[in-house]
Amino acid sequence: MKKIKNSDKEKKVNVLSENDNFYTVETYKSIRTNVMFSLPMSDSGKVIPITSSIPDEGKTTTAINLAIVFAQTGERVLLIDCDLRKSRVHRYLGLERKNGLSNVICGYLGLEDAIKKNVRPNLDCITAGEIPPNPAELLDSAEFVKIINELKKRYDYIFIDTPPIVVVTDAAIVLRQADGVIIVSKENFVTYDALDITMDTVKRTDVKILGVIMTGCSDKRARYNYYSGGKRFYGKYKYRYADDNVRENGK
């Protein structure tokens, strides 16, 4: 019997597809509606990083699935993997990591050559590229800012998967280019101290917090939560996310 790699299992279970049940899709659509109404109209693309406090809270899958449901509206959507140290976007989408963001920032590859077109309908992707020795310095460069500004002219929404905030400084650097950020937090997994550090770090960047998506909630909960702007919204949807239950809310 052929052994299935863990990455293949994750890709099949986590990433939205045509075979997903109604509640899974509707939950992400509900969050999509909240995000759309939380951002003002703009002539340029909206940059939305997805981050977490520590690893394994579900931020990468959340970033991918939000990008997919936004692309389903017909908007031009781009997903960028800015986790240059431990990238996963390429694994979950079945892409190659090489020829990605780090290569463009360093000048070894043109921006157009780094864009993987139509990985899903209306969804393009830029993978992380080669692992650099200085990820934070690359993301803090004028070249990265130039790349983001150019991409904002081409796309309506740009979702960015960042490293966990508490672990490295990379995410805080990326937030400087953001119109709003979504924080993913896994219940009974991340500590209050780590979450406090995350919220304080985000607040210092002055970027708008669009919401906090809670993952890993117990089956016993009657409802699940999506926090936005300091308010809690309740909804009726629930779905299973990998081996955990994810509970999120739409307005």
Short mmCIF file of C-alpha atoms in Angstrom, two decimals:
data_model
loop_
_atom_site.label_atom_id
_atom_site.label_comp_id
_atom_site.label_asym_id
_atom_site.label_seq_id
_atom_site.Cartn_x
_atom_site.Cartn_y
_atom_site.Cartn_z
CA MET A 1 0.00 0.00 0.00
CA LYS A 2 1.31 3.43 -0.93
CA LYS A 3 2.04 5.58 2.08
CA ILE A 4 0.46 9.05 2.00
CA LYS A 5 2.76 11.81 3.16
CA ASN A 6 1.55 14.06 5.96
CA SER A 7 1.67 17.07 3.67
CA ASP A 8 -0.64 15.32 1.21
CA LYS A 9 -3.08 14.49 4.01
CA GLU A 10 -3.07 18.09 5.19
CA LYS A 11 -3.66 19.39 1.69
CA LYS A 12 -6.63 17.07 1.11
CA VAL A 13 -8.26 17.68 4.49
CA ASN A 14 -7.68 21.38 5.07
CA VAL A 15 -7.83 23.25 1.78
CA LEU A 16 -11.28 24.07 0.41
CA SER A 17 -12.42 22.11 -2.61
CA GLU A 18 -15.60 21.38 -4.53
CA ASN A 19 -16.26 18.41 -2.24
CA ASP A 20 -16.43 20.40 1.00
CA ASN A 21 -19.72 20.43 2.87
CA PHE A 22 -22.08 23.38 2.91
CA TYR A 23 -21.23 24.50 6.44
CA THR A 24 -17.50 24.62 5.80
CA VAL A 25 -17.88 26.83 2.76
CA GLU A 26 -20.54 29.05 4.31
CA THR A 27 -18.39 29.69 7.38
CA TYR A 28 -15.55 31.05 5.28
CA LYS A 29 -18.01 33.05 3.20
CA SER A 30 -19.40 34.55 6.39
CA ILE A 31 -15.93 35.68 7.44
CA ARG A 32 -15.38 37.01 3.92
CA THR A 33 -18.43 39.24 4.27
CA ASN A 34 -17.20 40.61 7.59
CA VAL A 35 -13.77 41.39 6.17
CA MET A 36 -15.17 43.09 3.08
CA PHE A 37 -17.36 45.39 5.16
CA SER A 38 -14.50 46.12 7.56
CA LEU A 39 -12.30 47.65 4.87
CA PRO A 40 -13.00 50.96 3.11
CA MET A 41 -13.24 51.23 -0.64
CA SER A 42 -9.86 51.78 -2.24
CA ASP A 43 -8.42 52.35 -5.69
CA SER A 44 -5.58 49.92 -4.95
CA GLY A 45 -5.48 46.35 -3.70
CA LYS A 46 -6.10 45.62 -0.03
CA VAL A 47 -3.28 43.86 1.80
CA ILE A 48 -4.42 41.44 4.53
CA PRO A 49 -1.82 39.43 6.48
CA ILE A 50 -2.93 36.34 8.40
CA THR A 51 -0.85 35.70 11.51
CA SER A 52 -0.82 33.89 14.86
CA SER A 53 1.07 33.97 18.13
CA ILE A 54 2.89 30.65 17.85
CA PRO A 55 3.19 27.83 15.27
CA ASP A 56 0.46 25.29 14.55
CA GLU A 57 -2.57 27.49 15.26
CA GLY A 58 -3.96 27.17 11.72
CA LYS A 59 -2.95 30.48 10.12
CA THR A 60 -1.65 29.02 6.83
CA THR A 61 -4.80 27.04 6.09
CA THR A 62 -6.92 30.02 7.09
CA ALA A 63 -4.95 32.27 4.72
CA ILE A 64 -5.34 29.84 1.83
CA ASN A 65 -9.05 29.25 2.36
CA LEU A 66 -9.86 32.94 2.74
CA ALA A 67 -7.97 33.65 -0.47
CA ILE A 68 -10.00 30.94 -2.21
CA VAL A 69 -13.40 32.24 -1.09
CA PHE A 70 -12.48 35.82 -1.98
CA ALA A 71 -11.41 34.64 -5.44
CA GLN A 72 -14.80 32.96 -5.85
CA THR A 73 -16.42 36.40 -5.96
CA GLY A 74 -14.56 37.17 -9.19
CA GLU A 75 -12.08 39.53 -7.53
CA ARG A 76 -8.43 39.38 -8.50
CA VAL A 77 -6.76 37.69 -5.53
CA LEU A 78 -3.12 36.98 -4.72
CA LEU A 79 -1.74 34.81 -1.92
CA ILE A 80 1.85 35.48 -0.80
CA ASP A 81 3.86 33.19 1.45
CA CYS A 82 5.95 35.52 3.62
CA ASP A 83 6.92 32.78 6.04
CA LEU A 84 10.38 32.58 4.54
CA ARG A 85 11.69 30.41 7.37
CA LYS A 86 9.07 27.64 7.48
CA SER A 87 6.78 27.97 4.49
CA ARG A 88 3.79 25.69 3.96
CA VAL A 89 1.63 27.38 1.34
CA HIS A 90 3.38 25.60 -1.53
CA ARG A 91 2.89 22.21 0.16
CA TYR A 92 -0.82 22.72 0.78
CA LEU A 93 -1.45 23.94 -2.78
CA GLY A 94 0.80 21.38 -4.48
CA LEU A 95 3.28 23.97 -5.78
CA GLU A 96 7.05 24.26 -5.83
CA ARG A 97 8.61 26.55 -3.26
CA LYS A 98 11.48 27.70 -5.49
CA ASN A 99 11.34 30.83 -7.67
CA GLY A 100 9.35 32.76 -5.11
CA LEU A 101 9.37 35.90 -2.99
CA SER A 102 12.92 35.70 -1.63
CA ASN A 103 14.30 35.31 -5.15
CA VAL A 104 12.46 38.43 -6.32
CA ILE A 105 13.55 40.55 -3.35
CA CYS A 106 17.18 39.57 -3.92
CA GLY A 107 16.95 40.43 -7.60
CA TYR A 108 17.47 36.90 -8.94
CA LEU A 109 14.00 36.65 -10.46
CA GLY A 110 11.51 39.03 -12.04
CA LEU A 111 8.22 39.60 -10.25
CA GLU A 112 6.16 38.32 -13.17
CA ASP A 113 8.15 35.07 -13.23
CA ALA A 114 7.44 34.47 -9.53
CA ILE A 115 3.65 34.63 -9.85
CA LYS A 116 2.06 31.20 -10.13
CA LYS A 117 -1.10 31.88 -12.12
CA ASN A 118 -4.55 30.43 -11.49
CA VAL A 119 -3.72 27.95 -8.74
CA ARG A 120 -7.47 28.23 -8.22
CA PRO A 121 -9.91 30.26 -10.36
CA ASN A 122 -9.01 33.97 -10.01
CA LEU A 123 -6.31 33.10 -7.46
CA ASP A 124 -2.59 33.58 -8.08
CA CYS A 125 0.18 32.73 -5.65
CA ILE A 126 3.75 33.75 -4.86
CA THR A 127 5.55 31.07 -2.88
CA ALA A 128 8.29 31.78 -0.35
CA GLY A 129 11.22 30.94 -2.61
CA GLU A 130 14.63 29.81 -1.43
CA ILE A 131 15.28 29.93 2.32
CA PRO A 132 17.40 33.06 2.93
CA PRO A 133 19.84 33.58 5.81
CA ASN A 134 18.24 36.94 6.65
CA PRO A 135 14.42 36.77 6.27
CA ALA A 136 13.66 39.78 8.48
CA GLU A 137 16.13 41.97 6.59
CA LEU A 138 14.58 41.00 3.25
CA LEU A 139 11.07 41.83 4.42
CA ASP A 140 12.30 45.11 5.90
CA SER A 141 13.83 46.19 2.59
CA ALA A 142 12.76 48.89 0.17
CA GLU A 143 12.51 46.22 -2.51
CA PHE A 144 9.78 44.36 -0.59
CA VAL A 145 7.79 47.58 -0.23
CA LYS A 146 8.19 48.20 -3.95
CA ILE A 147 6.94 44.69 -4.73
CA ILE A 148 3.83 45.10 -2.55
CA ASN A 149 3.04 48.48 -4.09
CA GLU A 150 3.30 47.03 -7.58
CA LEU A 151 1.08 44.06 -6.70
CA LYS A 152 -1.58 46.36 -5.23
CA LYS A 153 -2.02 47.79 -8.72
CA ARG A 154 -2.72 44.33 -10.13
CA TYR A 155 -4.91 42.70 -7.50
CA ASP A 156 -8.03 43.54 -5.52
CA TYR A 157 -7.00 41.54 -2.45
CA ILE A 158 -3.57 40.34 -1.35
CA PHE A 159 -3.50 37.77 1.45
CA ILE A 160 -0.17 37.20 3.18
CA ASP A 161 0.76 34.21 5.31
CA THR A 162 3.26 35.46 7.90
CA PRO A 163 5.38 33.71 10.55
CA PRO A 164 4.02 33.64 14.12
CA ILE A 165 4.45 37.02 15.80
CA VAL A 166 5.88 35.81 19.11
CA VAL A 167 8.54 33.63 17.46
CA VAL A 168 10.21 36.12 15.09
CA THR A 169 9.94 39.79 14.09
CA ASP A 170 9.06 39.08 10.45
CA ALA A 171 5.29 39.37 10.87
CA ALA A 172 5.46 42.77 12.56
CA ILE A 173 7.54 44.03 9.63
CA VAL A 174 5.00 42.77 7.08
CA LEU A 175 2.14 44.43 8.98
CA ARG A 176 3.53 47.84 8.06
CA GLN A 177 2.21 47.25 4.53
CA ALA A 178 -1.21 46.01 5.66
CA ASP A 179 -4.69 47.48 5.39
CA GLY A 180 -5.87 45.11 8.10
CA VAL A 181 -4.75 41.93 9.86
CA ILE A 182 -6.53 38.73 10.88
CA ILE A 183 -5.18 36.86 13.91
CA VAL A 184 -5.65 33.10 14.24
CA SER A 185 -5.68 31.76 17.80
CA LYS A 186 -6.03 28.13 18.82
CA GLU A 187 -8.03 27.51 21.96
CA ASN A 188 -6.34 25.59 24.81
CA PHE A 189 -3.08 25.78 22.89
CA VAL A 190 -1.71 29.32 22.90
CA THR A 191 -0.99 30.90 26.30
CA TYR A 192 -2.55 34.15 27.47
CA ASP A 193 0.94 35.66 27.73
CA ALA A 194 1.71 34.82 24.10
CA LEU A 195 -1.62 36.23 22.93
CA ASP A 196 -1.02 39.41 24.94
CA ILE A 197 2.36 39.85 23.24
CA THR A 198 0.69 39.35 19.85
CA MET A 199 -2.00 41.94 20.49
CA ASP A 200 0.50 44.46 21.87
CA THR A 201 2.80 43.96 18.88
CA VAL A 202 -0.06 44.41 16.40
CA LYS A 203 -1.31 47.53 18.17
CA ARG A 204 2.15 49.10 17.96
CA THR A 205 2.04 48.78 14.18
CA ASP A 206 -1.22 50.79 14.09
CA VAL A 207 -2.74 48.32 11.64
CA LYS A 208 -6.45 47.61 11.94
CA ILE A 209 -7.37 44.25 13.50
CA LEU A 210 -10.09 42.86 11.24
CA GLY A 211 -10.85 39.92 13.50
CA VAL A 212 -9.61 36.99 15.54
CA ILE A 213 -10.47 33.50 14.32
CA MET A 214 -10.58 30.87 17.05
CA THR A 215 -9.52 27.33 16.13
CA GLY A 216 -9.41 24.09 18.08
CA CYS A 217 -12.64 24.61 20.01
CA SER A 218 -14.45 21.80 21.78
CA ASP A 219 -17.41 19.95 20.24
CA LYS A 220 -19.37 20.74 23.39
CA ARG A 221 -19.59 24.43 22.52
CA ALA A 222 -23.00 25.34 21.16
CA ARG A 223 -21.61 28.19 19.08
CA TYR A 224 -18.29 29.37 17.75
CA ASN A 225 -16.75 32.80 17.71
CA TYR A 226 -15.40 35.31 15.25
CA TYR A 227 -14.21 38.46 17.01
CA SER A 228 -14.20 41.72 15.12
CA GLY A 229 -13.50 45.22 16.35
CA GLY A 230 -13.77 44.18 19.98
CA LYS A 231 -17.27 42.74 19.46
CA ARG A 232 -18.34 39.11 19.35
CA PHE A 233 -20.60 37.83 16.62
CA TYR A 234 -22.45 34.54 16.89
CA GLY A 235 -23.36 32.20 14.08
CA LYS A 236 -24.79 28.76 13.50
CA TYR A 237 -22.05 27.24 11.37
CA LYS A 238 -19.46 24.75 12.50
CA TYR A 239 -17.04 22.49 10.72
CA ARG A 240 -14.13 20.17 11.25
CA TYR A 241 -10.66 21.47 10.45
CA ALA A 242 -8.01 18.79 10.13
CA ASP A 243 -8.26 16.91 13.45
CA ASP A 244 -9.68 19.90 15.32
CA ASN A 245 -13.03 21.63 15.39
CA VAL A 246 -12.90 25.20 14.22
CA ARG A 247 -15.55 27.58 15.42
CA GLU A 248 -15.84 30.93 13.79
CA ASN A 249 -18.58 33.46 13.41
CA GLY A 250 -20.09 35.70 10.85
CA LYS A 251 -22.20 38.74 11.48
#
